[in-house]
Amino acid sequence: MGKNVSALCVIAPLLLLGAVSSAPTTSSPSRILNGFFSNALSASLKWLWSLKTTTRTATTGRPMVKFEGGYTIETVFDGSKLGIEPHTVEVLPNGELLILDSANSNLYRISASLSLYTRPRLVAGSPEGYPGHVDGKPRDARMNHPKGLAVDDRGNIYISDTMNMAIRKISDAGVTTIAGGKWNRGGRHVDGPSEDARFSDDFDVVYVGSSCSLLVIDRGNRAIREIQLRFDDCAYQYGSGFPF
């Protein structure tokens, strides 16, 4: 619409001048001027018509969507009735699920036989959903709106505790902080020893068994970072089950 108005603003003066120049006259300069305005008017009309054609083609384009049917959607867990807001899910080797509730800063475990009647068990955090940064026993630990998790070969859980800018570990020994967590000391991208590392407040973690490491997708710093883990946690054979 804006382009058409601009075009009319250009063409209108040309039409007026063209009408004036088309008055009968025998002078050679008048004929030259008349021919100039006639050519300008013709070119302007062609330009305006091309704008209309382009707009019409754009609005009548067909959507490039190919829908594939044959799938069924079913709700197997309804957290709204339990005060749980699932944000991230990790599947354990035995089929059980870990559910990370970022809004309430909690981690839950649920059996593999999912149904609307299945109730998850709190692994770490507080039933009241209190945020914080507290290590120790899982039920006494506090996280601050974590966004991601990963599980190594031994069953240890690694949490991307984003608002604390820290990586937490849940093992048989309880909850610990293995990297970051010193957000109030300045700097958002610092490598080196884990106690000195700095992360942004937007990152996730991925366990890589082949390299016995934890990849940190540090979105806020636009970087992928790596933490080498203990060999015993990577070469462990499942047999004792989940640590909790």
Short mmCIF file of C-alpha atoms in Angstrom, two decimals:
data_model
loop_
_atom_site.label_atom_id
_atom_site.label_comp_id
_atom_site.label_asym_id
_atom_site.label_seq_id
_atom_site.Cartn_x
_atom_site.Cartn_y
_atom_site.Cartn_z
CA MET A 1 0.00 0.00 0.00
CA GLY A 2 2.83 2.40 0.87
CA LYS A 3 4.56 1.71 -2.44
CA ASN A 4 1.36 2.41 -4.41
CA VAL A 5 0.84 5.76 -2.64
CA SER A 6 4.43 6.75 -3.41
CA ALA A 7 3.93 5.79 -7.04
CA LEU A 8 0.78 7.91 -7.31
CA CYS A 9 2.63 10.86 -5.80
CA VAL A 10 5.19 10.56 -8.59
CA ILE A 11 2.71 9.95 -11.41
CA ALA A 12 0.20 12.69 -10.54
CA PRO A 13 2.55 15.59 -11.36
CA LEU A 14 3.54 13.85 -14.57
CA LEU A 15 -0.11 13.55 -15.63
CA LEU A 16 -0.69 17.25 -14.95
CA LEU A 17 2.38 18.32 -16.84
CA GLY A 18 1.55 15.92 -19.63
CA ALA A 19 -1.88 17.50 -19.99
CA VAL A 20 -0.38 20.97 -20.13
CA SER A 21 2.26 19.99 -22.62
CA SER A 22 -0.32 18.31 -24.89
CA ALA A 23 -1.93 21.71 -25.71
CA PRO A 24 -1.76 22.62 -29.47
CA THR A 25 1.47 24.38 -30.35
CA THR A 26 3.75 24.61 -33.31
CA SER A 27 7.01 25.27 -31.49
CA SER A 28 9.66 22.57 -31.66
CA PRO A 29 10.59 22.77 -27.92
CA SER A 30 6.96 22.07 -27.00
CA ARG A 31 6.87 18.92 -29.12
CA ILE A 32 10.11 17.73 -27.54
CA LEU A 33 8.77 18.40 -24.05
CA ASN A 34 5.51 16.62 -24.88
CA GLY A 35 7.39 13.52 -26.02
CA PHE A 36 9.49 13.48 -22.87
CA PHE A 37 6.48 13.55 -20.55
CA SER A 38 4.65 10.92 -22.61
CA ASN A 39 7.56 8.51 -22.28
CA ALA A 40 7.88 9.22 -18.54
CA LEU A 41 4.16 8.61 -18.03
CA SER A 42 4.29 5.30 -19.91
CA ALA A 43 7.28 4.07 -17.88
CA SER A 44 5.63 5.08 -14.58
CA LEU A 45 2.42 3.23 -15.43
CA LYS A 46 4.37 0.07 -16.28
CA TRP A 47 6.22 0.32 -12.94
CA LEU A 48 2.98 0.73 -11.01
CA TRP A 49 1.46 -2.29 -12.78
CA SER A 50 4.49 -4.41 -11.88
CA LEU A 51 3.97 -3.55 -8.19
CA LYS A 52 0.37 -4.73 -8.35
CA THR A 53 1.37 -7.97 -10.05
CA THR A 54 4.08 -8.74 -7.47
CA THR A 55 1.73 -8.12 -4.54
CA ARG A 56 -0.97 -10.32 -6.02
CA THR A 57 1.47 -13.19 -6.54
CA ALA A 58 2.77 -12.98 -2.96
CA THR A 59 -0.67 -13.08 -1.35
CA THR A 60 -1.90 -16.06 -3.35
CA GLY A 61 1.07 -18.35 -2.65
CA ARG A 62 0.29 -21.85 -1.36
CA PRO A 63 1.71 -22.93 2.03
CA MET A 64 4.59 -25.42 1.75
CA VAL A 65 3.32 -27.82 4.44
CA LYS A 66 3.02 -31.58 4.02
CA PHE A 67 1.09 -33.12 6.90
CA GLU A 68 1.80 -36.77 7.79
CA GLY A 69 -1.07 -38.39 9.66
CA GLY A 70 -1.44 -41.70 11.45
CA TYR A 71 -0.19 -40.64 14.89
CA THR A 72 -2.00 -40.59 18.22
CA ILE A 73 -1.41 -38.20 21.12
CA GLU A 74 -2.03 -39.34 24.69
CA THR A 75 -1.35 -37.66 28.04
CA VAL A 76 0.56 -40.08 30.28
CA PHE A 77 1.45 -37.66 33.05
CA ASP A 78 -0.56 -34.65 34.21
CA GLY A 79 1.55 -32.48 36.48
CA SER A 80 -1.13 -29.83 36.87
CA LYS A 81 -2.92 -32.03 39.42
CA LEU A 82 0.27 -32.54 41.43
CA GLY A 83 1.75 -29.06 41.31
CA ILE A 84 4.57 -30.25 39.04
CA GLU A 85 5.62 -28.41 35.88
CA PRO A 86 7.78 -30.70 33.70
CA HIS A 87 10.50 -28.83 31.84
CA THR A 88 13.04 -31.52 30.90
CA VAL A 89 12.87 -35.31 30.90
CA GLU A 90 15.72 -37.83 30.91
CA VAL A 91 15.16 -41.55 30.32
CA LEU A 92 17.19 -43.88 32.55
CA PRO A 93 18.55 -47.23 31.30
CA ASN A 94 15.91 -49.11 33.32
CA GLY A 95 13.15 -47.15 31.61
CA GLU A 96 12.39 -44.88 34.53
CA LEU A 97 12.15 -41.14 33.94
CA LEU A 98 13.72 -38.16 35.60
CA ILE A 99 11.48 -35.10 35.47
CA LEU A 100 13.04 -31.70 36.04
CA ASP A 101 10.58 -29.11 37.32
CA SER A 102 12.33 -25.84 36.56
CA ALA A 103 9.55 -23.60 37.86
CA ASN A 104 9.65 -25.22 41.31
CA SER A 105 13.39 -26.07 41.29
CA ASN A 106 12.79 -29.80 41.89
CA LEU A 107 13.86 -33.12 40.40
CA TYR A 108 11.50 -36.11 40.37
CA ARG A 109 11.76 -39.77 39.50
CA ILE A 110 8.84 -41.70 38.00
CA SER A 111 8.38 -45.36 37.08
CA ALA A 112 8.50 -46.60 33.51
CA SER A 113 4.84 -47.63 33.55
CA LEU A 114 3.49 -44.17 32.92
CA SER A 115 -0.17 -43.49 33.55
CA LEU A 116 -2.34 -40.68 34.82
CA TYR A 117 -2.32 -42.40 38.22
CA THR A 118 1.48 -42.65 38.52
CA ARG A 119 2.93 -40.45 41.22
CA PRO A 120 6.56 -39.32 40.95
CA ARG A 121 9.00 -39.34 43.86
CA LEU A 122 11.01 -36.28 44.83
CA VAL A 123 14.73 -36.86 44.28
CA ALA A 124 16.17 -33.44 45.07
CA GLY A 125 14.69 -30.13 46.11
CA SER A 126 11.85 -29.14 48.41
CA PRO A 127 8.15 -30.03 48.27
CA GLU A 128 7.39 -26.34 48.75
CA GLY A 129 9.45 -25.41 45.68
CA TYR A 130 11.93 -23.13 47.46
CA PRO A 131 14.83 -22.02 45.22
CA GLY A 132 18.38 -21.52 46.45
CA HIS A 133 21.90 -22.91 46.27
CA VAL A 134 22.34 -25.51 48.99
CA ASP A 135 24.36 -28.74 48.70
CA GLY A 136 24.15 -31.80 50.92
CA LYS A 137 21.39 -34.37 51.31
CA PRO A 138 19.07 -34.48 48.26
CA ARG A 139 15.97 -33.51 50.23
CA ASP A 140 17.83 -30.62 51.87
CA ALA A 141 19.41 -29.41 48.65
CA ARG A 142 18.17 -26.34 46.81
CA MET A 143 18.44 -25.41 43.15
CA ASN A 144 17.51 -22.20 41.39
CA HIS A 145 15.26 -22.86 38.39
CA PRO A 146 17.47 -25.45 36.65
CA LYS A 147 16.86 -26.05 32.94
CA GLY A 148 18.68 -29.24 31.92
CA LEU A 149 20.07 -32.56 33.12
CA ALA A 150 22.21 -35.48 32.01
CA VAL A 151 23.03 -38.92 33.44
CA ASP A 152 26.40 -40.69 33.22
CA ASP A 153 27.10 -44.43 33.01
CA ARG A 154 27.07 -44.84 36.77
CA GLY A 155 23.73 -43.12 37.19
CA ASN A 156 25.05 -39.83 38.54
CA ILE A 157 22.90 -36.88 37.58
CA TYR A 158 24.27 -33.56 36.35
CA ILE A 159 22.04 -30.51 36.57
CA SER A 160 22.43 -27.24 34.69
CA ASP A 161 21.44 -24.97 37.55
CA THR A 162 21.08 -21.94 35.33
CA MET A 163 20.04 -19.20 37.74
CA ASN A 164 22.90 -20.21 40.04
CA MET A 165 25.18 -20.39 36.97
CA ALA A 166 26.43 -23.71 38.33
CA ILE A 167 26.61 -27.39 37.44
CA ARG A 168 25.36 -29.65 40.19
CA LYS A 169 25.95 -33.38 40.65
CA ILE A 170 23.62 -35.81 42.40
CA SER A 171 25.27 -39.07 43.46
CA ASP A 172 25.36 -41.53 46.34
CA ALA A 173 27.24 -38.88 48.31
CA GLY A 174 24.42 -36.36 47.89
CA VAL A 175 24.26 -33.10 45.98
CA THR A 176 27.45 -31.19 45.19
CA THR A 177 28.53 -28.31 42.98
CA ILE A 178 31.20 -29.36 40.49
CA ALA A 179 31.60 -26.13 38.49
CA GLY A 180 30.58 -22.48 38.56
CA GLY A 181 28.24 -21.01 41.11
CA LYS A 182 30.25 -17.85 41.75
CA TRP A 183 28.05 -15.57 39.68
CA ASN A 184 28.39 -12.63 42.05
CA ARG A 185 32.15 -12.39 41.55
CA GLY A 186 32.05 -11.04 38.02
CA GLY A 187 32.74 -12.58 34.63
CA ARG A 188 30.43 -14.81 32.63
CA HIS A 189 32.89 -16.84 30.54
CA VAL A 190 35.87 -18.18 32.44
CA ASP A 191 37.58 -21.53 31.76
CA GLY A 192 40.08 -23.32 33.97
CA PRO A 193 39.66 -25.15 37.30
CA SER A 194 36.02 -25.91 38.00
CA GLU A 195 35.95 -23.81 41.17
CA ASP A 196 36.96 -20.75 39.11
CA ALA A 197 34.77 -21.41 36.06
CA ARG A 198 32.01 -19.01 35.04
CA PHE A 199 28.91 -19.72 32.98
CA SER A 200 26.08 -17.62 31.62
CA ASP A 201 22.54 -18.00 32.91
CA ASP A 202 21.45 -19.91 29.78
CA PHE A 203 23.16 -23.27 29.34
CA ASP A 204 22.49 -27.00 29.17
CA VAL A 205 24.55 -30.16 29.72
CA VAL A 206 25.02 -33.31 27.63
CA TYR A 207 26.84 -36.45 28.76
CA VAL A 208 29.28 -37.97 26.22
CA GLY A 209 30.31 -41.47 27.27
CA SER A 210 32.84 -41.98 24.46
CA SER A 211 34.99 -39.11 25.74
CA CYS A 212 33.99 -39.43 29.41
CA SER A 213 33.00 -35.80 29.47
CA LEU A 214 30.18 -33.40 30.00
CA LEU A 215 29.49 -30.90 27.24
CA VAL A 216 28.15 -27.54 28.34
CA ILE A 217 26.10 -25.76 25.69
CA ASP A 218 26.66 -22.24 26.98
CA ARG A 219 24.12 -20.33 24.90
CA GLY A 220 24.61 -17.05 26.72
CA ASN A 221 28.32 -17.11 25.83
CA ARG A 222 27.73 -18.68 22.39
CA ALA A 223 30.13 -21.47 23.26
CA ILE A 224 30.37 -25.23 23.75
CA ARG A 225 32.54 -26.13 26.71
CA GLU A 226 33.79 -29.47 28.03
CA ILE A 227 34.28 -30.90 31.50
CA GLN A 228 36.29 -34.11 31.84
CA LEU A 229 34.60 -36.50 34.26
CA ARG A 230 36.03 -39.20 36.48
CA PHE A 231 36.81 -42.42 34.66
CA ASP A 232 34.92 -44.54 37.18
CA ASP A 233 31.71 -42.71 36.33
CA CYS A 234 32.09 -43.45 32.62
CA ALA A 235 33.27 -47.08 32.64
CA TYR A 236 30.63 -48.25 35.09
CA GLN A 237 28.36 -51.13 34.06
CA TYR A 238 24.70 -50.86 34.96
CA GLY A 239 23.81 -53.36 37.60
CA SER A 240 23.28 -51.58 40.87
CA GLY A 241 20.54 -49.43 39.40
CA PHE A 242 19.82 -45.81 40.04
CA PRO A 243 21.60 -44.43 43.14
CA PHE A 244 18.38 -43.20 44.77
#
